[in-house]
PDB file of C-alpha atoms in Angstrom:
ATOM      1  CA  MET A   1     -31.937  45.340   8.256  1.00 64.00           C
ATOM      2  CA  LYS A   2     -32.257  42.431  10.328  1.00 57.00           C
ATOM      3  CA  ARG A   3     -33.867  40.739   7.283  1.00 62.00           C
ATOM      4  CA  MET A   4     -31.173  41.549   4.959  1.00 62.00           C
ATOM      5  CA  ILE A   5     -28.993  40.137   7.344  1.00 61.00           C
ATOM      6  CA  ASN A   6     -30.457  36.832   7.675  1.00 54.00           C
ATOM      7  CA  ASN A   7     -31.016  36.702   3.928  1.00 55.00           C
ATOM      8  CA  ILE A   8     -27.111  37.182   3.566  1.00 58.00           C
ATOM      9  CA  LEU A   9     -26.358  34.363   6.023  1.00 59.00           C
ATOM     10  CA  LEU A  10     -28.565  32.378   4.160  1.00 55.00           C
ATOM     11  CA  ILE A  11     -26.955  32.978   0.675  1.00 60.00           C
ATOM     12  CA  ILE A  12     -23.323  32.307   2.472  1.00 61.00           C
ATOM     13  CA  CYS A  13     -24.685  29.213   4.548  1.00 59.00           C
ATOM     14  CA  ILE A  14     -26.178  27.944   0.728  1.00 56.00           C
ATOM     15  CA  PHE A  15     -22.921  28.519  -0.894  1.00 48.00           C
ATOM     16  CA  ILE A  16     -20.653  26.669   1.189  1.00 55.00           C
ATOM     17  CA  PHE A  17     -23.180  23.737   1.388  1.00 47.00           C
ATOM     18  CA  CYS A  18     -22.575  23.759  -2.471  1.00 45.00           C
ATOM     19  CA  ILE A  19     -18.931  24.306  -2.359  1.00 50.00           C
ATOM     20  CA  SER A  20     -18.612  21.293   0.032  1.00 47.00           C
ATOM     21  CA  THR A  21     -21.420  18.931  -2.004  1.00 46.00           C
ATOM     22  CA  TRP A  22     -19.262  19.547  -5.063  1.00 44.00           C
ATOM     23  CA  LYS A  23     -15.786  19.010  -3.248  1.00 52.00           C
ATOM     24  CA  LEU A  24     -17.464  15.503  -1.805  1.00 47.00           C
ATOM     25  CA  TYR A  25     -18.328  14.602  -5.532  1.00 39.00           C
ATOM     26  CA  GLY A  26     -15.267  15.648  -6.579  1.00 48.00           C
ATOM     27  CA  TYR A  27     -13.628  12.889  -3.935  1.00 49.00           C
ATOM     28  CA  TYR A  28     -16.323  10.329  -4.896  1.00 55.00           C
ATOM     29  CA  ARG A  29     -15.666  10.900  -8.623  1.00 63.00           C
ATOM     30  CA  SER A  30     -11.747  10.548  -8.420  1.00 64.00           C
ATOM     31  CA  TYR A  31     -12.029   7.227  -5.733  1.00 74.00           C
ATOM     32  CA  LYS A  32     -14.241   5.657  -8.198  1.00 81.00           C
ATOM     33  CA  LYS A  33     -12.005   6.433 -11.358  1.00 85.00           C
ATOM     34  CA  ALA A  34      -9.231   4.942  -9.575  1.00 82.00           C
ATOM     35  CA  LYS A  35     -11.179   1.870  -8.387  1.00 88.00           C
ATOM     36  CA  ASP A  36     -12.357   0.981 -12.244  1.00 89.00           C
ATOM     37  CA  THR A  37      -8.644   1.915 -13.273  1.00 92.00           C
ATOM     38  CA  TYR A  38      -7.263  -0.939 -11.156  1.00 93.00           C
ATOM     39  CA  SER A  39     -10.092  -3.165 -11.277  1.00 91.00           C
ATOM     40  CA  LYS A  40      -9.739  -2.935 -15.501  1.00 94.00           C
ATOM     41  CA  ILE A  41      -5.555  -3.568 -14.843  1.00 95.00           C
ATOM     42  CA  ALA A  42      -6.671  -6.688 -12.742  1.00 93.00           C
ATOM     43  CA  LYS A  43      -9.215  -7.962 -15.008  1.00 93.00           C
ATOM     44  CA  GLU A  44      -6.502  -7.620 -18.288  1.00 94.00           C
ATOM     45  CA  ASN A  45      -3.374  -8.883 -16.344  1.00 95.00           C
ATOM     46  CA  VAL A  46      -4.560 -11.164 -13.506  1.00 94.00           C
ATOM     47  CA  LYS A  47      -5.545 -14.481 -15.219  1.00 92.00           C
ATOM     48  CA  ILE A  48      -6.477 -17.611 -12.758  1.00 88.00           C
ATOM     49  CA  SER A  49      -6.566 -21.140 -13.867  1.00 83.00           C
ATOM     50  CA  LYS A  50      -7.135 -23.847 -11.587  1.00 80.00           C
ATOM     51  CA  ASN A  51      -6.985 -21.744  -8.443  1.00 79.00           C
ATOM     52  CA  GLU A  52      -3.857 -20.246  -9.521  1.00 86.00           C
ATOM     53  CA  ARG A  53      -3.407 -16.657 -10.141  1.00 92.00           C
ATOM     54  CA  LYS A  54      -0.519 -15.772 -12.791  1.00 94.00           C
ATOM     55  CA  ILE A  55       0.045 -11.954 -13.491  1.00 96.00           C
ATOM     56  CA  ASP A  56       0.811 -10.890 -17.164  1.00 96.00           C
ATOM     57  CA  PHE A  57       4.209  -9.064 -16.580  1.00 96.00           C
ATOM     58  CA  LYS A  58       5.222  -8.730 -20.156  1.00 96.00           C
ATOM     59  CA  LYS A  59       1.763  -7.104 -20.690  1.00 96.00           C
ATOM     60  CA  LEU A  60       2.075  -4.822 -17.914  1.00 97.00           C
ATOM     61  CA  LYS A  61       5.659  -3.819 -18.731  1.00 96.00           C
ATOM     62  CA  SER A  62       4.397  -2.648 -21.937  1.00 96.00           C
ATOM     63  CA  GLN A  63       2.107  -0.204 -20.697  1.00 95.00           C
ATOM     64  CA  ASN A  64       4.535   0.822 -17.998  1.00 97.00           C
ATOM     65  CA  GLN A  65       8.034   0.019 -17.545  1.00 97.00           C
ATOM     66  CA  ASP A  66       8.404   0.840 -13.792  1.00 97.00           C
ATOM     67  CA  ILE A  67       6.378  -2.445 -12.948  1.00 98.00           C
ATOM     68  CA  ALA A  68       7.973  -4.030 -10.346  1.00 98.00           C
ATOM     69  CA  GLY A  69       5.485  -6.589  -8.584  1.00 98.00           C
ATOM     70  CA  TRP A  70       2.159  -7.193  -7.638  1.00 98.00           C
ATOM     71  CA  ILE A  71       0.713  -7.675  -4.371  1.00 98.00           C
ATOM     72  CA  TYR A  72      -2.419  -9.977  -3.529  1.00 97.00           C
ATOM     73  CA  ILE A  73      -4.071 -10.648  -0.127  1.00 97.00           C
ATOM     74  CA  ARG A  74      -6.889 -12.867  -0.263  1.00 95.00           C
ATOM     75  CA  GLY A  75     -10.359 -12.152   1.434  1.00 93.00           C
ATOM     76  CA  THR A  76      -9.339  -7.888   1.113  1.00 95.00           C
ATOM     77  CA  THR A  77      -9.459  -5.469  -1.381  1.00 93.00           C
ATOM     78  CA  ILE A  78      -5.734  -5.589  -1.972  1.00 96.00           C
ATOM     79  CA  ASP A  79      -4.957  -6.594  -5.396  1.00 96.00           C
ATOM     80  CA  TYR A  80      -2.324  -4.067  -7.262  1.00 97.00           C
ATOM     81  CA  PRO A  81       0.238  -3.753  -9.458  1.00 98.00           C
ATOM     82  CA  ILE A  82       3.602  -2.519  -7.492  1.00 98.00           C
ATOM     83  CA  VAL A  83       5.629   0.028  -9.315  1.00 98.00           C
ATOM     84  CA  GLN A  84       9.017   1.738  -8.742  1.00 98.00           C
ATOM     85  CA  GLY A  85       9.562   5.557  -9.562  1.00 97.00           C
ATOM     86  CA  LYS A  86      12.299   7.737  -9.884  1.00 96.00           C
ATOM     87  CA  ASP A  87      11.730   9.211  -6.492  1.00 97.00           C
ATOM     88  CA  ASN A  88       9.008   8.621  -3.828  1.00 96.00           C
ATOM     89  CA  SER A  89       6.992  11.378  -5.168  1.00 96.00           C
ATOM     90  CA  THR A  90       6.365  10.042  -8.810  1.00 96.00           C
ATOM     91  CA  TYR A  91       3.156   7.809  -8.082  1.00 97.00           C
ATOM     92  CA  LEU A  92       1.873   9.690  -4.881  1.00 95.00           C
ATOM     93  CA  HIS A  93      -0.506  11.026  -6.914  1.00 94.00           C
ATOM     94  CA  ARG A  94      -0.176   9.437  -9.875  1.00 95.00           C
ATOM     95  CA  THR A  95      -2.103   5.819 -11.201  1.00 95.00           C
ATOM     96  CA  PHE A  96      -0.131   2.820 -12.963  1.00 96.00           C
ATOM     97  CA  HIS A  97      -0.878   4.681 -16.090  1.00 95.00           C
ATOM     98  CA  LYS A  98       0.920   7.748 -14.774  1.00 95.00           C
ATOM     99  CA  LYS A  99      -2.275   9.843 -14.738  1.00 94.00           C
ATOM    100  CA  TYR A 100      -3.272  12.248 -11.985  1.00 94.00           C
ATOM    101  CA  ASN A 101      -5.342  10.788  -9.278  1.00 92.00           C
ATOM    102  CA  PRO A 102      -5.158  11.089  -5.290  1.00 90.00           C
ATOM    103  CA  SER A 103      -5.420   7.461  -5.084  1.00 91.00           C
ATOM    104  CA  GLY A 104      -1.821   7.259  -6.661  1.00 93.00           C
ATOM    105  CA  CYS A 105      -0.444   3.782  -6.914  1.00 96.00           C
ATOM    106  CA  ILE A 106       1.079   1.373  -5.021  1.00 97.00           C
ATOM    107  CA  PHE A 107       4.867   1.815  -4.954  1.00 98.00           C
ATOM    108  CA  LEU A 108       8.433   0.355  -4.037  1.00 98.00           C
ATOM    109  CA  ASP A 109      10.581   2.628  -2.325  1.00 98.00           C
ATOM    110  CA  TYR A 110      12.847   4.430  -4.753  1.00 98.00           C
ATOM    111  CA  LYS A 111      15.938   3.183  -3.171  1.00 97.00           C
ATOM    112  CA  CYS A 112      15.047  -0.464  -2.986  1.00 98.00           C
ATOM    113  CA  LYS A 113      16.374  -2.978  -5.429  1.00 97.00           C
ATOM    114  CA  LYS A 114      13.759  -3.773  -7.911  1.00 97.00           C
ATOM    115  CA  ASP A 115      13.482  -7.305  -7.582  1.00 96.00           C
ATOM    116  CA  PHE A 116      12.772  -6.929  -3.873  1.00 97.00           C
ATOM    117  CA  MET A 117      16.119  -7.996  -2.695  1.00 96.00           C
ATOM    118  CA  SER A 118      17.027  -5.349  -0.340  1.00 97.00           C
ATOM    119  CA  ASP A 119      17.600  -5.900   3.097  1.00 96.00           C
ATOM    120  CA  ASN A 120      14.148  -4.067   3.843  1.00 97.00           C
ATOM    121  CA  ASN A 121      11.872  -3.731   1.217  1.00 98.00           C
ATOM    122  CA  VAL A 122       9.724  -0.350   1.585  1.00 98.00           C
ATOM    123  CA  ILE A 123       6.159  -0.607  -0.188  1.00 98.00           C
ATOM    124  CA  TYR A 124       3.856   2.481   0.188  1.00 98.00           C
ATOM    125  CA  GLY A 125      -0.009   3.148  -0.707  1.00 96.00           C
ATOM    126  CA  HIS A 126      -2.416   5.378   0.375  1.00 94.00           C
ATOM    127  CA  HIS A 127      -5.022   4.712   3.180  1.00 92.00           C
ATOM    128  CA  MET A 128      -8.193   5.750   0.967  1.00 87.00           C
ATOM    129  CA  ARG A 129     -11.129   6.675   2.992  1.00 82.00           C
ATOM    130  CA  ASP A 130     -13.468   4.471   0.578  1.00 85.00           C
ATOM    131  CA  GLY A 131     -11.455   1.411   1.629  1.00 86.00           C
ATOM    132  CA  SER A 132      -9.168   1.147  -1.290  1.00 88.00           C
ATOM    133  CA  MET A 133      -5.475   0.805  -1.955  1.00 92.00           C
ATOM    134  CA  PHE A 134      -3.638   0.345   1.460  1.00 95.00           C
ATOM    135  CA  ALA A 135      -6.487   0.934   3.858  1.00 93.00           C
ATOM    136  CA  THR A 136      -6.789  -2.555   4.967  1.00 95.00           C
ATOM    137  CA  PHE A 137      -3.398  -2.710   6.446  1.00 96.00           C
ATOM    138  CA  VAL A 138      -4.692  -0.362   9.317  1.00 95.00           C
ATOM    139  CA  LYS A 139      -6.677  -3.369  10.394  1.00 95.00           C
ATOM    140  CA  TYR A 140      -3.378  -5.551  11.198  1.00 96.00           C
ATOM    141  CA  LYS A 141      -3.140  -3.409  14.378  1.00 93.00           C
ATOM    142  CA  ASN A 142      -6.312  -5.888  15.582  1.00 94.00           C
ATOM    143  CA  ARG A 143      -4.923  -9.508  16.368  1.00 94.00           C
ATOM    144  CA  SER A 144      -8.309 -11.168  15.182  1.00 95.00           C
ATOM    145  CA  PHE A 145      -8.043  -9.480  11.835  1.00 96.00           C
ATOM    146  CA  TRP A 146      -4.347 -10.443  11.568  1.00 95.00           C
ATOM    147  CA  LYS A 147      -5.047 -14.110  12.270  1.00 94.00           C
ATOM    148  CA  LYS A 148      -7.242 -14.594   9.553  1.00 95.00           C
ATOM    149  CA  HIS A 149      -4.836 -12.639   6.668  1.00 95.00           C
ATOM    150  CA  GLN A 150      -1.154 -13.404   7.583  1.00 94.00           C
ATOM    151  CA  LYS A 151      -0.275 -14.483   4.328  1.00 96.00           C
ATOM    152  CA  ILE A 152       0.419 -11.575   1.704  1.00 97.00           C
ATOM    153  CA  ILE A 153       1.038 -13.053  -2.008  1.00 96.00           C
ATOM    154  CA  LEU A 154       4.038 -10.906  -3.800  1.00 97.00           C
ATOM    155  CA  TYR A 155       3.987 -11.697  -7.528  1.00 97.00           C
ATOM    156  CA  LEU A 156       7.056 -10.992  -9.560  1.00 97.00           C
ATOM    157  CA  PRO A 157       8.348 -11.451 -13.099  1.00 95.00           C
ATOM    158  CA  LYS A 158      10.224 -14.453 -12.365  1.00 93.00           C
ATOM    159  CA  GLU A 159       9.025 -15.507  -9.190  1.00 94.00           C
ATOM    160  CA  THR A 160       6.042 -15.869  -6.249  1.00 95.00           C
ATOM    161  CA  ARG A 161       6.849 -14.984  -2.951  1.00 95.00           C
ATOM    162  CA  THR A 162       4.392 -15.903  -0.026  1.00 95.00           C
ATOM    163  CA  LEU A 163       5.074 -13.786   2.970  1.00 95.00           C
ATOM    164  CA  LYS A 164       3.889 -13.715   6.567  1.00 94.00           C
ATOM    165  CA  VAL A 165       3.020 -10.492   8.380  1.00 95.00           C
ATOM    166  CA  ILE A 166       4.614 -10.666  11.946  1.00 95.00           C
ATOM    167  CA  ALA A 167       4.214  -7.074  13.356  1.00 95.00           C
ATOM    168  CA  ALA A 168       1.850  -4.099  13.021  1.00 96.00           C
ATOM    169  CA  ARG A 169       2.178  -0.606  14.581  1.00 94.00           C
ATOM    170  CA  ALA A 170       1.379   2.938  14.482  1.00 94.00           C
ATOM    171  CA  ASN A 171       3.849   5.724  14.891  1.00 93.00           C
ATOM    172  CA  LYS A 172       4.710   9.001  13.327  1.00 92.00           C
ATOM    173  CA  PRO A 173       6.584   9.487  10.258  1.00 92.00           C
ATOM    174  CA  GLU A 174      10.372   7.863  10.523  1.00 91.00           C
ATOM    175  CA  LYS A 175      13.303   6.892   8.279  1.00 92.00           C
ATOM    176  CA  LEU A 176      13.193   3.514   7.370  1.00 95.00           C
ATOM    177  CA  PRO A 177      16.303   1.432   6.991  1.00 95.00           C
ATOM    178  CA  ILE A 178      16.890  -0.122   3.456  1.00 96.00           C
ATOM    179  CA  GLU A 179      20.069  -1.605   3.775  1.00 96.00           C
ATOM    180  CA  PHE A 180      21.843  -2.479   7.313  1.00 95.00           C
ATOM    181  CA  LYS A 181      25.154  -1.047   7.443  1.00 93.00           C
ATOM    182  CA  ASN A 182      26.267  -4.409   9.289  1.00 93.00           C
ATOM    183  CA  LYS A 183      24.902  -7.265  10.915  1.00 91.00           C
ATOM    184  CA  LYS A 184      24.960  -5.466  14.551  1.00 93.00           C
ATOM    185  CA  ASP A 185      22.801  -2.950  13.388  1.00 93.00           C
ATOM    186  CA  ARG A 186      20.004  -5.164  11.563  1.00 92.00           C
ATOM    187  CA  GLU A 187      20.102  -7.030  14.659  1.00 91.00           C
ATOM    188  CA  ASN A 188      19.262  -4.072  16.831  1.00 92.00           C
ATOM    189  CA  TYR A 189      16.574  -2.788  14.329  1.00 93.00           C
ATOM    190  CA  LEU A 190      15.105  -6.502  13.744  1.00 91.00           C
ATOM    191  CA  SER A 191      14.866  -6.725  17.702  1.00 90.00           C
ATOM    192  CA  ARG A 192      12.420  -3.994  18.028  1.00 91.00           C
ATOM    193  CA  ILE A 193      10.471  -5.439  15.302  1.00 92.00           C
ATOM    194  CA  GLN A 194      10.484  -8.917  17.288  1.00 90.00           C
ATOM    195  CA  SER A 195       9.163  -6.986  20.573  1.00 91.00           C
ATOM    196  CA  ILE A 196       6.049  -6.142  19.006  1.00 92.00           C
ATOM    197  CA  SER A 197       5.784  -9.389  17.048  1.00 92.00           C
ATOM    198  CA  TYR A 198       2.571 -11.399  17.305  1.00 93.00           C
ATOM    199  CA  LEU A 199       5.071 -14.071  16.928  1.00 88.00           C
ATOM    200  CA  PRO A 200       7.290 -13.592  19.681  1.00 79.00           C
ATOM    201  CA  ASP A 201       9.005 -17.013  19.621  1.00 73.00           C
ATOM    202  CA  GLN A 202      10.042 -16.992  16.322  1.00 73.00           C
ATOM    203  CA  SER A 203      13.308 -15.084  15.722  1.00 71.00           C
ATOM    204  CA  ILE A 204      13.682 -13.035  12.461  1.00 78.00           C
ATOM    205  CA  ARG A 205      16.503 -14.397  10.502  1.00 75.00           C
ATOM    206  CA  LYS A 206      14.924 -13.393   6.829  1.00 79.00           C
ATOM    207  CA  ARG A 207      14.898 -10.957   4.576  1.00 89.00           C
ATOM    208  CA  LEU A 208      12.112  -7.943   5.968  1.00 95.00           C
ATOM    209  CA  TYR A 209       9.357  -6.226   4.005  1.00 97.00           C
ATOM    210  CA  THR A 210       7.634  -2.886   5.606  1.00 98.00           C
ATOM    211  CA  PHE A 211       4.177  -1.873   4.246  1.00 98.00           C
ATOM    212  CA  VAL A 212       3.344   1.608   4.969  1.00 97.00           C
ATOM    213  CA  THR A 213       0.415   3.651   4.777  1.00 96.00           C
ATOM    214  CA  CYS A 214      -1.450   6.677   6.591  1.00 93.00           C
ATOM    215  CA  SER A 215      -2.931   6.319   9.951  1.00 90.00           C
ATOM    216  CA  TYR A 216      -5.528   8.831  11.620  1.00 85.00           C
ATOM    217  CA  GLU A 217      -5.129   7.547  15.234  1.00 83.00           C
ATOM    218  CA  LYS A 218      -3.103  10.959  15.714  1.00 86.00           C
ATOM    219  CA  ASN A 219      -2.137  13.965  13.290  1.00 86.00           C
ATOM    220  CA  ASP A 220       0.321  12.516  10.621  1.00 86.00           C
ATOM    221  CA  TYR A 221       0.403   9.337  11.876  1.00 93.00           C
ATOM    222  CA  ARG A 222       1.640   6.266   9.733  1.00 95.00           C
ATOM    223  CA  THR A 223       0.402   2.649  10.102  1.00 96.00           C
ATOM    224  CA  TYR A 224       3.502  -0.089   9.515  1.00 97.00           C
ATOM    225  CA  ILE A 225       3.041  -3.783   9.127  1.00 97.00           C
ATOM    226  CA  TYR A 226       6.014  -6.132   8.653  1.00 96.00           C
ATOM    227  CA  ALA A 227       6.215  -9.128   7.114  1.00 96.00           C
ATOM    228  CA  VAL A 228       9.035 -12.003   5.974  1.00 94.00           C
ATOM    229  CA  GLU A 229       9.382 -14.456   3.264  1.00 91.00           C
ATOM    230  CA  ASN A 230       7.591 -17.590   4.113  1.00 84.00           C
ATOM    231  CA  GLN A 231       8.602 -19.594   0.559  1.00 61.00           C
ATOM    232  CA  LYS A 232       9.269 -19.150  -2.648  1.00 58.00           C
ATOM    233  CA  GLU A 233       8.313 -20.427  -6.021  1.00 57.00           C
ATOM    234  CA  VAL A 234      10.450 -19.699  -9.046  1.00 49.00           C
ATOM    235  CA  ARG A 235       9.300 -19.765 -12.360  1.00 51.00           C
ATOM    236  CA  GLU A 236      10.936 -20.940 -15.522  1.00 48.00           C
TER     237      GLU A 236
END
């Protein structure tokens, strides 16, 4: 009887091991598929000439009308198209080509203006455990990382904006403002950001950009990265 029980337990353990291995393989396969997909998109739509990067938005739009921009941070893995869906669940688990994948796509909040002219432009991306999508953003809570990667390049169909990261924090999910009700409301919100800014002596007077991803310090936490416009380059 004891031997039978041990054999049953062994079979159960083997079964659990096989299921776990299969799930891990599934995660790896989906991560790789997403990484290959976005690498191909970048290869086909990002042209580099004389150290200048150009995004083929015409081609991207022919593939997906929801294209809104492209985000790039030099020296990191962040080099992705940005889309905007009809709601914030559209691209939560769908790639740029609208195919199901846990990695999803980088997307602009559906309430924001598609030309990134909102008071606060909120952009979301998953924190994938293989380091892809917006996983890099959690590193901005480390001042030494921030010093080396302060600049974010935001490519839009008609212009390129250089953003400067000014603050980072982790907290529970919260409702983020898109358009401020009035000047006082805006000043109150920006003063909160100013209080945790890496640049406390520089007041925030420009349009705000908030990048959001999952964080694992505590259960159901988010990392919020705040940036402002540094300069613009309008294209003909």
